[in-house]
Short mmCIF file of C-alpha atoms and ligand atoms in Angstrom, two decimals:
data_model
loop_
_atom_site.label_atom_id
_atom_site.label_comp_id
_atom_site.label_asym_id
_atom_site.label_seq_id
_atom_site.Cartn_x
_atom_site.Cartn_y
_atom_site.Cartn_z
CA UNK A 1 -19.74 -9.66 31.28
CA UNK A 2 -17.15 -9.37 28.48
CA UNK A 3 -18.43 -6.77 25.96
CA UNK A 4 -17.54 -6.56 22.67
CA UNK A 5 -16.40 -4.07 20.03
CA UNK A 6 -19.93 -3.47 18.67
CA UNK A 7 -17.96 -1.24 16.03
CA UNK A 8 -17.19 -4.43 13.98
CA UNK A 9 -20.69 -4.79 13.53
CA UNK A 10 -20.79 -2.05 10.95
CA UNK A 11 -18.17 -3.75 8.76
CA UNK A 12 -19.61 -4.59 5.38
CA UNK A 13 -20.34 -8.57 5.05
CA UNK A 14 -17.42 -9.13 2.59
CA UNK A 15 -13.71 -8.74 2.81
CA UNK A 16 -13.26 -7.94 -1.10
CA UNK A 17 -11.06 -10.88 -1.67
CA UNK A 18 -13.04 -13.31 0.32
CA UNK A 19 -15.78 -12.59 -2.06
CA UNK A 20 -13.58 -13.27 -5.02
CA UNK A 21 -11.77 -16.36 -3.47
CA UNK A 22 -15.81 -17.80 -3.11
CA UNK A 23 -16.50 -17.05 -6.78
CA UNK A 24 -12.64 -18.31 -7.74
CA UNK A 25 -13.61 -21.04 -5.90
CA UNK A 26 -17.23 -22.38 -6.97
CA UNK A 27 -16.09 -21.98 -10.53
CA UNK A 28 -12.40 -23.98 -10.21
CA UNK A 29 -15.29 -26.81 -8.37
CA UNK A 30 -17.77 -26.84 -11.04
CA UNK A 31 -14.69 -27.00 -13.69
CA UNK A 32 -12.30 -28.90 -12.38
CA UNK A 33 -10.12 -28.76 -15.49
CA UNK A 34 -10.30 -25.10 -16.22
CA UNK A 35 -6.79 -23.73 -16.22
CA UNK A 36 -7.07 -20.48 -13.98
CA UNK A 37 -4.81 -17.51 -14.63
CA UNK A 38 -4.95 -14.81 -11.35
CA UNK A 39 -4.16 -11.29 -12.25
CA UNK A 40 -6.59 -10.00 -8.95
CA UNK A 41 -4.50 -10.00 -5.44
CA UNK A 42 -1.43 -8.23 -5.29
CA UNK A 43 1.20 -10.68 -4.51
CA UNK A 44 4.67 -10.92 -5.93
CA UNK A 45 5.62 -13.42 -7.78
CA UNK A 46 8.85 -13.66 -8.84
CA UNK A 47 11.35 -15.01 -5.74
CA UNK A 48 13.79 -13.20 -3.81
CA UNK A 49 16.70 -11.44 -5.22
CA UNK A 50 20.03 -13.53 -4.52
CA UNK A 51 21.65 -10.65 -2.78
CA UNK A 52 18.81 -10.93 -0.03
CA UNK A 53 18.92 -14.64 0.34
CA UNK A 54 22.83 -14.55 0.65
CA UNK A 55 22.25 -11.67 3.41
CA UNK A 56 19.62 -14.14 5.04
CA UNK A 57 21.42 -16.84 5.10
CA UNK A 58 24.76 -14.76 6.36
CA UNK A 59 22.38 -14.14 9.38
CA UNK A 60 21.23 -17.33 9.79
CA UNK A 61 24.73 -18.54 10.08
CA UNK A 62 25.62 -15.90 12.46
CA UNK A 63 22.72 -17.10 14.74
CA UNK A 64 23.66 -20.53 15.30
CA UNK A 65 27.18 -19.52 16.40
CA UNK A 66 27.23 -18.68 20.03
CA UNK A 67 29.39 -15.66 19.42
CA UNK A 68 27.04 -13.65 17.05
CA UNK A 69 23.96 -15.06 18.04
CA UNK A 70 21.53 -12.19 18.59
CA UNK A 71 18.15 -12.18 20.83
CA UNK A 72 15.71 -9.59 21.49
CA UNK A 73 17.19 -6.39 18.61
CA UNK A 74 16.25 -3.17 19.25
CA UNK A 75 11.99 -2.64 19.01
CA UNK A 76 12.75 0.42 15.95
CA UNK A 77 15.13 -1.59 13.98
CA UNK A 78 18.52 -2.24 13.53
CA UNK A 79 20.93 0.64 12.96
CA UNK A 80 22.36 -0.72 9.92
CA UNK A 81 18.93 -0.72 8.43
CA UNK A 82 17.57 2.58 9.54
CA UNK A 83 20.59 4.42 8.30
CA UNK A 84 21.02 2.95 4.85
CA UNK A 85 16.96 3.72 4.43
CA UNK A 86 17.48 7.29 5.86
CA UNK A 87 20.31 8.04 3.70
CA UNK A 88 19.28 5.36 0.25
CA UNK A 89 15.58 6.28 0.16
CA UNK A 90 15.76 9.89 1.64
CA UNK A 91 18.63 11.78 1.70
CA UNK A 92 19.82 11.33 -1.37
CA UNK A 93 16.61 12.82 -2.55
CA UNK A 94 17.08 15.97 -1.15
CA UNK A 95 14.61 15.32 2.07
CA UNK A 96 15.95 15.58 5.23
CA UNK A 97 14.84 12.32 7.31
CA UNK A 98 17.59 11.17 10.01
CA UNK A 99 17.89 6.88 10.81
CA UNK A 100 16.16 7.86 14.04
CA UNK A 101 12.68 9.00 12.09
CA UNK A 102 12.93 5.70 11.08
CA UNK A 103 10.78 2.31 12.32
CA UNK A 104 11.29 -0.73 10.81
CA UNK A 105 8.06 -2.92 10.80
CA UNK A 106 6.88 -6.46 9.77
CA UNK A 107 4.36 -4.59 7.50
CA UNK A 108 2.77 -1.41 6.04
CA UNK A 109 -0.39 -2.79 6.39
CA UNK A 110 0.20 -3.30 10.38
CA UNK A 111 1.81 0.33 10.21
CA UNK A 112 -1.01 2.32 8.60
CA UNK A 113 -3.85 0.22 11.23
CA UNK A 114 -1.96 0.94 14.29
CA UNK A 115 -1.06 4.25 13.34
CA UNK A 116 -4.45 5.52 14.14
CA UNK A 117 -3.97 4.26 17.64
CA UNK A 118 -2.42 7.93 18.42
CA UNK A 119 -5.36 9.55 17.41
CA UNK A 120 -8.60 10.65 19.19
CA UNK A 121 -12.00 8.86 18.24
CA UNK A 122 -13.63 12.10 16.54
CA UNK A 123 -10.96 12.81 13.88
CA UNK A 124 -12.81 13.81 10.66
CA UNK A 125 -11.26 11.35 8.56
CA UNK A 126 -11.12 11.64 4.61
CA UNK A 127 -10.18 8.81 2.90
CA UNK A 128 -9.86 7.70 -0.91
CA UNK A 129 -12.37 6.40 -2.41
CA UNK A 130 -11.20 3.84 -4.21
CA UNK A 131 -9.13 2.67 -2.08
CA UNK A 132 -7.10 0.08 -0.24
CA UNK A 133 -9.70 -1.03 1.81
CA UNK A 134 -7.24 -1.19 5.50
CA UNK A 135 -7.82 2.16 5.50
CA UNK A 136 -11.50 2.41 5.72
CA UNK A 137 -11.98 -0.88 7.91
CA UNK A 138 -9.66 -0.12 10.71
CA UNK A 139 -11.34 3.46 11.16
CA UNK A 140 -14.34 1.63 11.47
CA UNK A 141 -13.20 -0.72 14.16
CA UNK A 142 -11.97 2.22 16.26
CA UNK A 143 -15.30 3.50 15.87
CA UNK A 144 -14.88 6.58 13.69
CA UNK A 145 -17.42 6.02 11.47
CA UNK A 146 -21.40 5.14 11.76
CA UNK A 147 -22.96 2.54 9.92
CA UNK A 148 -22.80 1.90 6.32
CA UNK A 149 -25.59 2.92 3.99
CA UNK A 150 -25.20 2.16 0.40
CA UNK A 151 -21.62 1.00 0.58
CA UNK A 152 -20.61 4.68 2.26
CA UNK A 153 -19.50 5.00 6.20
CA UNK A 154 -21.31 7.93 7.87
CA UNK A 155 -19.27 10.45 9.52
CA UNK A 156 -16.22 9.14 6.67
CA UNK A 157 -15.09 12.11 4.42
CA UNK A 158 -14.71 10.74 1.15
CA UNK A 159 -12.05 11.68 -1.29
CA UNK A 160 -13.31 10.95 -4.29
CA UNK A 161 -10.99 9.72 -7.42
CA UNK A 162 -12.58 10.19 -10.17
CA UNK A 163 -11.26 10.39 -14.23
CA UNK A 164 -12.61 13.64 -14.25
CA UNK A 165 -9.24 15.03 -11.54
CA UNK A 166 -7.10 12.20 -12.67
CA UNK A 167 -7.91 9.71 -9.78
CA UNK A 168 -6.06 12.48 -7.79
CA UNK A 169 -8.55 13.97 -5.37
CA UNK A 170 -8.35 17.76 -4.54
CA UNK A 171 -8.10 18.64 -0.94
CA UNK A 172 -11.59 19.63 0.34
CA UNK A 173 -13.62 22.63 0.60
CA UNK A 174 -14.02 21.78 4.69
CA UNK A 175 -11.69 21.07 7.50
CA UNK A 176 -10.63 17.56 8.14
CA UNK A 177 -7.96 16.20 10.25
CA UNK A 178 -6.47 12.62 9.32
CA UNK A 179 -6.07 12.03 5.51
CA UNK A 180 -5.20 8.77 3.61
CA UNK A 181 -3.36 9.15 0.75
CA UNK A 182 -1.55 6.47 -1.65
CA UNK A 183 0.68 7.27 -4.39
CA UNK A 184 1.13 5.14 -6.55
CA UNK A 185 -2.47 4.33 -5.78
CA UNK A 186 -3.69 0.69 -5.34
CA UNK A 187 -6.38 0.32 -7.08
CA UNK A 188 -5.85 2.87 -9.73
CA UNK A 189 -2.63 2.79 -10.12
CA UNK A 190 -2.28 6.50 -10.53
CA UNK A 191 0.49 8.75 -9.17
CA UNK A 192 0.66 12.31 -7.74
CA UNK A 193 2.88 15.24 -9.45
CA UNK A 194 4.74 17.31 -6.81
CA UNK A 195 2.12 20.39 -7.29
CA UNK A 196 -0.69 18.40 -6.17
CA UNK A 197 0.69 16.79 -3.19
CA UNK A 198 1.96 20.39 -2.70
CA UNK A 199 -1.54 21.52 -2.46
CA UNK A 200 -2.10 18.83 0.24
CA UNK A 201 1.02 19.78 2.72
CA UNK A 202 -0.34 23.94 2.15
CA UNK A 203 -3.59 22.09 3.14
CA UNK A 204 -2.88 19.60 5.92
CA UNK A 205 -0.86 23.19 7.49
CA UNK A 206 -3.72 25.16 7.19
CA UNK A 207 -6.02 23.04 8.91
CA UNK A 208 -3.60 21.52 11.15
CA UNK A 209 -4.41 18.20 9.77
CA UNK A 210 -2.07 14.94 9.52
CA UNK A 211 -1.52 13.31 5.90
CA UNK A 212 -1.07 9.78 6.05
CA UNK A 213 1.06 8.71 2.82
CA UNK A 214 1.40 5.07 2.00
CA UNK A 215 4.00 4.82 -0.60
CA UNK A 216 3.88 0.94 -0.72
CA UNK A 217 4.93 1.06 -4.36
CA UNK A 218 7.36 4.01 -4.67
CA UNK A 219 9.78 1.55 -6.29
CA UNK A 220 7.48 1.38 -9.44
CA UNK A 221 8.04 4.94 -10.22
CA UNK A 222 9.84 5.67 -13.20
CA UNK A 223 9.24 9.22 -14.47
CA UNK A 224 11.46 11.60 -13.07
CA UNK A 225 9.04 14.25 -12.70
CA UNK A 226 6.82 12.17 -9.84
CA UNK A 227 7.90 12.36 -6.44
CA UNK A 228 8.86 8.74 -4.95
CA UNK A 229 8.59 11.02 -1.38
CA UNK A 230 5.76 13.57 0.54
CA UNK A 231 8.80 14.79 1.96
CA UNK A 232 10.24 15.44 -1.38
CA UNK A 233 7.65 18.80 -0.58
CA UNK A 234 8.90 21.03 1.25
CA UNK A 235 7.06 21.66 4.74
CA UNK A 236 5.55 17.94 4.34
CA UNK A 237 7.88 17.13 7.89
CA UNK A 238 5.47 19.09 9.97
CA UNK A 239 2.36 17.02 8.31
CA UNK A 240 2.91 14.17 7.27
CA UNK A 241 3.46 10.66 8.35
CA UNK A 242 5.41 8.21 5.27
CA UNK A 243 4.66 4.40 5.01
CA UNK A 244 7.32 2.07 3.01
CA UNK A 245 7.43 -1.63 2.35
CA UNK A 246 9.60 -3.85 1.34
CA UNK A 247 6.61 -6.49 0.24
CA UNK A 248 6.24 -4.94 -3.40
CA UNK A 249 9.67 -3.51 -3.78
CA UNK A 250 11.56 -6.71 -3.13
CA UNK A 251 9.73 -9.54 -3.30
CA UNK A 252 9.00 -9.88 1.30
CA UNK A 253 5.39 -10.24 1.27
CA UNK A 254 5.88 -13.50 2.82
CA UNK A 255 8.84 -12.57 4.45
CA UNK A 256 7.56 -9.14 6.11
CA UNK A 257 9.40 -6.06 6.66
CA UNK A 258 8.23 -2.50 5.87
CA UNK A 259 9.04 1.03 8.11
CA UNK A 260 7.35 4.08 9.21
CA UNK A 261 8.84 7.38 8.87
CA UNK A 262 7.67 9.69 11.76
CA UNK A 263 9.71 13.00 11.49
CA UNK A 264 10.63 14.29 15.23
CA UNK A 265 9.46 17.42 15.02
CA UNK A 266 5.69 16.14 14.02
CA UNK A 267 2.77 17.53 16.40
CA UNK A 268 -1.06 16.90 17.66
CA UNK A 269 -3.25 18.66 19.56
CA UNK A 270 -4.39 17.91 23.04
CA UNK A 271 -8.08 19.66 23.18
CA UNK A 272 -6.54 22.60 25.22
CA UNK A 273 -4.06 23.25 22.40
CA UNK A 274 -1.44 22.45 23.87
CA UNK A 275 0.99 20.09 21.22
CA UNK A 276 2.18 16.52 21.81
CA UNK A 277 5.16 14.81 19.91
CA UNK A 278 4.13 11.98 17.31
CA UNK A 279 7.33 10.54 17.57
CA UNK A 280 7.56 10.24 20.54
CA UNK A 281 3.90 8.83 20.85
CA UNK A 282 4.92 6.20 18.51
CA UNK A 283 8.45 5.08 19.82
CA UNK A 284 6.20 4.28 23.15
CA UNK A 285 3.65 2.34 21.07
CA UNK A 286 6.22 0.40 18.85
CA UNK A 287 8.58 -0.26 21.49
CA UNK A 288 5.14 -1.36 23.85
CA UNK A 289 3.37 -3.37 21.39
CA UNK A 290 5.89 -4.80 19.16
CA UNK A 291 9.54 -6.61 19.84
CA UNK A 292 11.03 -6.09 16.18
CA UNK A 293 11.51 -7.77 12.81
CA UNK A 294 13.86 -10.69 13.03
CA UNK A 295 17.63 -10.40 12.74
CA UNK A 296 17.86 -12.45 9.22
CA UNK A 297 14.87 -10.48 7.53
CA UNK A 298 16.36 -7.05 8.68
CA UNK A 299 20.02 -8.52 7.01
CA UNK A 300 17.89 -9.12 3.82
CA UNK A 301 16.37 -5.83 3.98
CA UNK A 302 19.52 -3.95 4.34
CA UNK A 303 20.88 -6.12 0.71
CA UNK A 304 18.24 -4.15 -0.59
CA UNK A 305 20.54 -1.64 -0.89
CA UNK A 306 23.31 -2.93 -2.17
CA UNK A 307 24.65 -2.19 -5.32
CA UNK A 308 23.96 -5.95 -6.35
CA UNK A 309 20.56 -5.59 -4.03
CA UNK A 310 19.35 -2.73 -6.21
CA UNK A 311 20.19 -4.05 -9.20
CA UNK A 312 18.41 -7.60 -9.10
CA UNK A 313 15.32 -5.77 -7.63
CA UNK A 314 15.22 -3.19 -9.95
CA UNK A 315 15.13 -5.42 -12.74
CA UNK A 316 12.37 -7.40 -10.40
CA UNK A 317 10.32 -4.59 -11.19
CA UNK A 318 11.26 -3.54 -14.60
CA UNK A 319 9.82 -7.59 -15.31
CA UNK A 320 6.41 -6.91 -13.46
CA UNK A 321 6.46 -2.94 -15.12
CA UNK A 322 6.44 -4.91 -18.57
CA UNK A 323 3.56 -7.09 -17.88
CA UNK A 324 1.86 -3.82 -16.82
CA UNK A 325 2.45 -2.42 -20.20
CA UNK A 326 1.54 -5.90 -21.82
CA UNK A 327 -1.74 -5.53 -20.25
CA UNK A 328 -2.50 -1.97 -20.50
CA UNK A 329 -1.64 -1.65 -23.82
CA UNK A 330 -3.69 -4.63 -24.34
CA UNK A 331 -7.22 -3.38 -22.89
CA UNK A 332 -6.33 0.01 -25.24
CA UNK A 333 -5.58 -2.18 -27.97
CA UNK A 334 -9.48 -3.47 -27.27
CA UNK A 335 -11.10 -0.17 -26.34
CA UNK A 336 -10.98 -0.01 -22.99
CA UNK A 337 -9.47 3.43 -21.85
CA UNK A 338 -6.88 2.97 -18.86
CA UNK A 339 -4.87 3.91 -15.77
CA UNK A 340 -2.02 3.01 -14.03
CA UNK A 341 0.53 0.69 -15.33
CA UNK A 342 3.10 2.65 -16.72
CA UNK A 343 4.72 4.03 -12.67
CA UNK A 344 2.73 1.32 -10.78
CA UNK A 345 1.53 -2.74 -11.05
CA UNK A 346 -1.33 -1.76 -11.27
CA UNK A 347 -3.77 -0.83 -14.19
CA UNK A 348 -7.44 0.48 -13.97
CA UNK A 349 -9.64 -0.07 -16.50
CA UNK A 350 -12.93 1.29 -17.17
CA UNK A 351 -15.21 -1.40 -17.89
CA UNK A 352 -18.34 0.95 -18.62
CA UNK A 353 -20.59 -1.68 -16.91
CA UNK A 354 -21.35 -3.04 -13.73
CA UNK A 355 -17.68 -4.36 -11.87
CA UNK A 356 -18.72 -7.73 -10.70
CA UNK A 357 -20.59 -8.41 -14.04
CA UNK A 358 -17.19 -7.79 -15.76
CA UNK A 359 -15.48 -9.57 -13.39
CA UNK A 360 -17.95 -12.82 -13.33
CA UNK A 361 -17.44 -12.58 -17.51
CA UNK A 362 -13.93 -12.81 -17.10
CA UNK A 363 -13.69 -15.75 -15.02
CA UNK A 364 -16.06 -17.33 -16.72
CA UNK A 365 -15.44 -16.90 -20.02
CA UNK A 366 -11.57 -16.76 -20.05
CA UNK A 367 -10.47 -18.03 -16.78
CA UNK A 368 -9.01 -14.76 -15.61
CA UNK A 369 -9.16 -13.51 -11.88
CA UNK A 370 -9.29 -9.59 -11.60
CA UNK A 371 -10.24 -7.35 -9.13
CA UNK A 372 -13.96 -6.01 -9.12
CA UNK A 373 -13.31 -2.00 -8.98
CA UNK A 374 -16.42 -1.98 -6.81
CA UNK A 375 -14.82 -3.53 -3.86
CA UNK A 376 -12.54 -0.59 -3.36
CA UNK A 377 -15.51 1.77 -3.26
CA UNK A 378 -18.11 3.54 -4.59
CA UNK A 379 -16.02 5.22 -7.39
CA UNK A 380 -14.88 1.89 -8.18
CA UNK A 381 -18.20 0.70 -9.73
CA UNK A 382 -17.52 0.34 -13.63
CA UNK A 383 -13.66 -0.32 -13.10
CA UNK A 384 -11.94 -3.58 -12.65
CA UNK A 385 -8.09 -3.73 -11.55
CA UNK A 386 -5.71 -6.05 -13.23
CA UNK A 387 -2.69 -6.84 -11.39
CA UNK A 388 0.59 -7.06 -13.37
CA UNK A 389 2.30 -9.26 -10.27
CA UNK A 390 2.22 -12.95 -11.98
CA UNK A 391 4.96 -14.44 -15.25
CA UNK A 392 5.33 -13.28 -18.48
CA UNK A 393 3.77 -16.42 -19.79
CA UNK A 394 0.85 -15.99 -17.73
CA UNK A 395 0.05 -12.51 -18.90
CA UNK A 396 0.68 -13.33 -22.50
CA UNK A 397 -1.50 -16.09 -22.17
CA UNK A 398 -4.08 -13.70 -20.54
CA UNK A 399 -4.57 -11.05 -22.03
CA UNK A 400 -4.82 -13.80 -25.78
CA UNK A 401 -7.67 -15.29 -23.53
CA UNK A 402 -9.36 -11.77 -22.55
CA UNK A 403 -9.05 -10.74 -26.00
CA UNK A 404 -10.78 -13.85 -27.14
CA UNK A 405 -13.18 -13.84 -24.90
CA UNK A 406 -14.60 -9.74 -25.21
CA UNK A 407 -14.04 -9.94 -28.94
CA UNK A 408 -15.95 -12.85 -29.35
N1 PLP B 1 -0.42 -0.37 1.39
C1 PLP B 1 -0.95 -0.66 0.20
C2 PLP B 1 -1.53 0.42 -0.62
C3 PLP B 1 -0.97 -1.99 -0.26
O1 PLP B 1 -1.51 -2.27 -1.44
C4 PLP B 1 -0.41 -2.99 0.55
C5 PLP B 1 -0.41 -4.40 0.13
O2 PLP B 1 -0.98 -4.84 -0.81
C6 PLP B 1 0.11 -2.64 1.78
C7 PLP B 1 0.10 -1.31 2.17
C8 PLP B 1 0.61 -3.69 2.71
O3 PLP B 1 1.92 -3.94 2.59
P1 PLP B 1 2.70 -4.90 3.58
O4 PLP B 1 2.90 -6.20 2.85
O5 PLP B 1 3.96 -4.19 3.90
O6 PLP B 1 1.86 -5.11 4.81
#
């Protein structure tokens, strides 16, 4: 008899955007004519830089000639491409991560589910709260977690991001192994200063715990003072795993290509004590479970880095950074106190009622999609997230509709 994973049983009814792509959905049938505006899923928007087409296109060239054709690449990623990133997006940073640390991906989101695979099944797991909600429903699936009462995992250690610590949790008063951390957040867009993510590395050594940093939107950080890195803190190598993506830094969502940083000298414990190598846990995973990120998309990846790369990206995000201000600026500008949008796409407002509610009166009363802050968790109730990802137009037009519509 084929058993299933009785762990999916315990996921909660509704994938967030499912639930907003029903209500997105009944509305656009029932008003056929209303002119939607979507400020709620994450996407890019704007197309991909020139540099990175011409570097696709080079490779797609180069694979119809018999002579640089190219089949199976190496599982971790090309050379080219884990070198530039090791020396682009580390090393010239001060942290000390070699091209070999390096494993190219076709996503973070892939990267920060598998991950987990290395791990034992009673980990005490903390995990933000609100947060991106991969984290939570892949420990569930690997059943780490009981069942779900009031919208809360049992057995989950929840980090909780509050305005009261500046949506930057503390570490905890207990002991837990495996923590989650985003920076620049999604949802609240908020981002850590190097003294608090030094106070997780002191913590993750003390306890001989395992950070797990997603820094899916380093690119959006502009203050100098904010680290785009965990390894930018010293000891952070012996605790801490790094996720990158290329999806919100250049445009790939639909393309795909992220990496995982995995420093060599990073341990766990067998239950003896005795230590085992991440790395090399992972290079046997990867290179078992996954055959690489296609030749052309690589080649695009690496134009990231280019002088013209970095410049036509950069100004990607400097376009998507304004719209964050538009709109930030624009909930202020109507009372509504905010995070996020100034170092991230992202800004987190607090509604001061229920999240769906606000949500529902949004769509309904200006045609505007955001992102119910409840979806994301608990501490999420009372906060909605507006995405800055869409045009200039579109936000203008926006955020004249929202304004319309809660002044009205
Ligand atoms: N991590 C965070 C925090 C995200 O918000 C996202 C995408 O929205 C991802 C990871 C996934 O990125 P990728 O497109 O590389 O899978």
């Amino acid at each position: 008899m084929i058993l299933a994973n009785e762990n999916f049983g315990k996921l909660q009814a509704s994938y967030l955007f499912s639930e907003i792509a029903k209500r997105v959905n009944a509305y656009q049938t029932a008003n056929p004519d209303a002119s939607v505006i979507r400020l709620g899923i994450g996407d890019v928007t704007l197309p991909l830089a020139p540099a990175c087409v011409a570097a696709m296109h080079q490779a797609v060239d180069e694979m119809a000639d018999e002579k640089t054709f190219r089949g199976y690449g190496p599982e971790q990623g090309y050379a080219f491409l884990r070198e530039v990133i090791a020396e682009s997006d580390y090393r010239a940073r001060g942290c000390n991560i070699s091209p070999s640390e390096i494993f190219v991906s076709d996503g973070s989101k892939c990267d920060c589910a598998n991950i987990q695979e290395l791990f034992s099944e009673e980990l005490r797991v903390a995990i933000p709260d609100p947060v991106y909600p991969v984290y939570v429903d892949t420990n569930v699936m690997a059943g780490r977690t009981g069942e779900a009462v009031n919208g809360r995992y049992a057995g989950l250690h929840y980090l909780e991001s509050t305005a009261a610590n500046g949506f930057v949790p503390p570490p905890p008063a207990e002991a837990v192994d495996l923590i989650y951390l985003c920076f620049p957040n999604n949802p609240t867009g908020a981002t850590a200063t190097g003294k608090q993510l030094r106070a997780w590395v002191d913590y993750a050594k003390a306890n001989k715990a395992l950070i797990l940093f997603d820094a899916a939107y380093e690119a959006f950080i502009r203050d100098p003072e904010i680290p785009h890195s965990i390894y930018e803190i010293e000891g952070a190598r012996d605790c801490a795993i790094e996720f990158r993506s290329f999806s919100k830094r250049a445009g790939f969502t639909g393309i795909r290509c992220a990496f995982t940083v995995v420093p060599e000298g990073l341990k766990a414990y067998r239950r003896d004590g005795t230590e085992v190598c991440l790395h090399q846990m992972w290079n046997r995973r990867h290179t078992t479970k996954f055959n690489g990120v296609s030749y052309p998309v690589q080649r695009a990846a690496a134009a990231v880095y280019t002088p013209e790369g970095l410049s036509q990206t950069n100004a990607q995000i400097d376009y998507y950074l304004e719209n964050a201000k538009i709109i930030r600026e624009g909930m202020q500008a109507l009372g509504y106190t905010c995070v996020g949008g100034d170092n991230s796409p992202y800004i987190w407002v607090n509604v001061r009622e229920d999240s769906w509610a606000f949500f529902d009166r949004l769509l309904h009363e200006a045609q505007i999609v955001t992102t119910p802050g409840a979806g994301f968790g608990s501490c999420g109730e009372g906060y909605i997230r507006i995405s800055a990802f869409n045009n200039r137009e579109k936000v203008i037009e926006a955020m004249g509709r929202i304004k319309a519509a809660l002044t009205r």
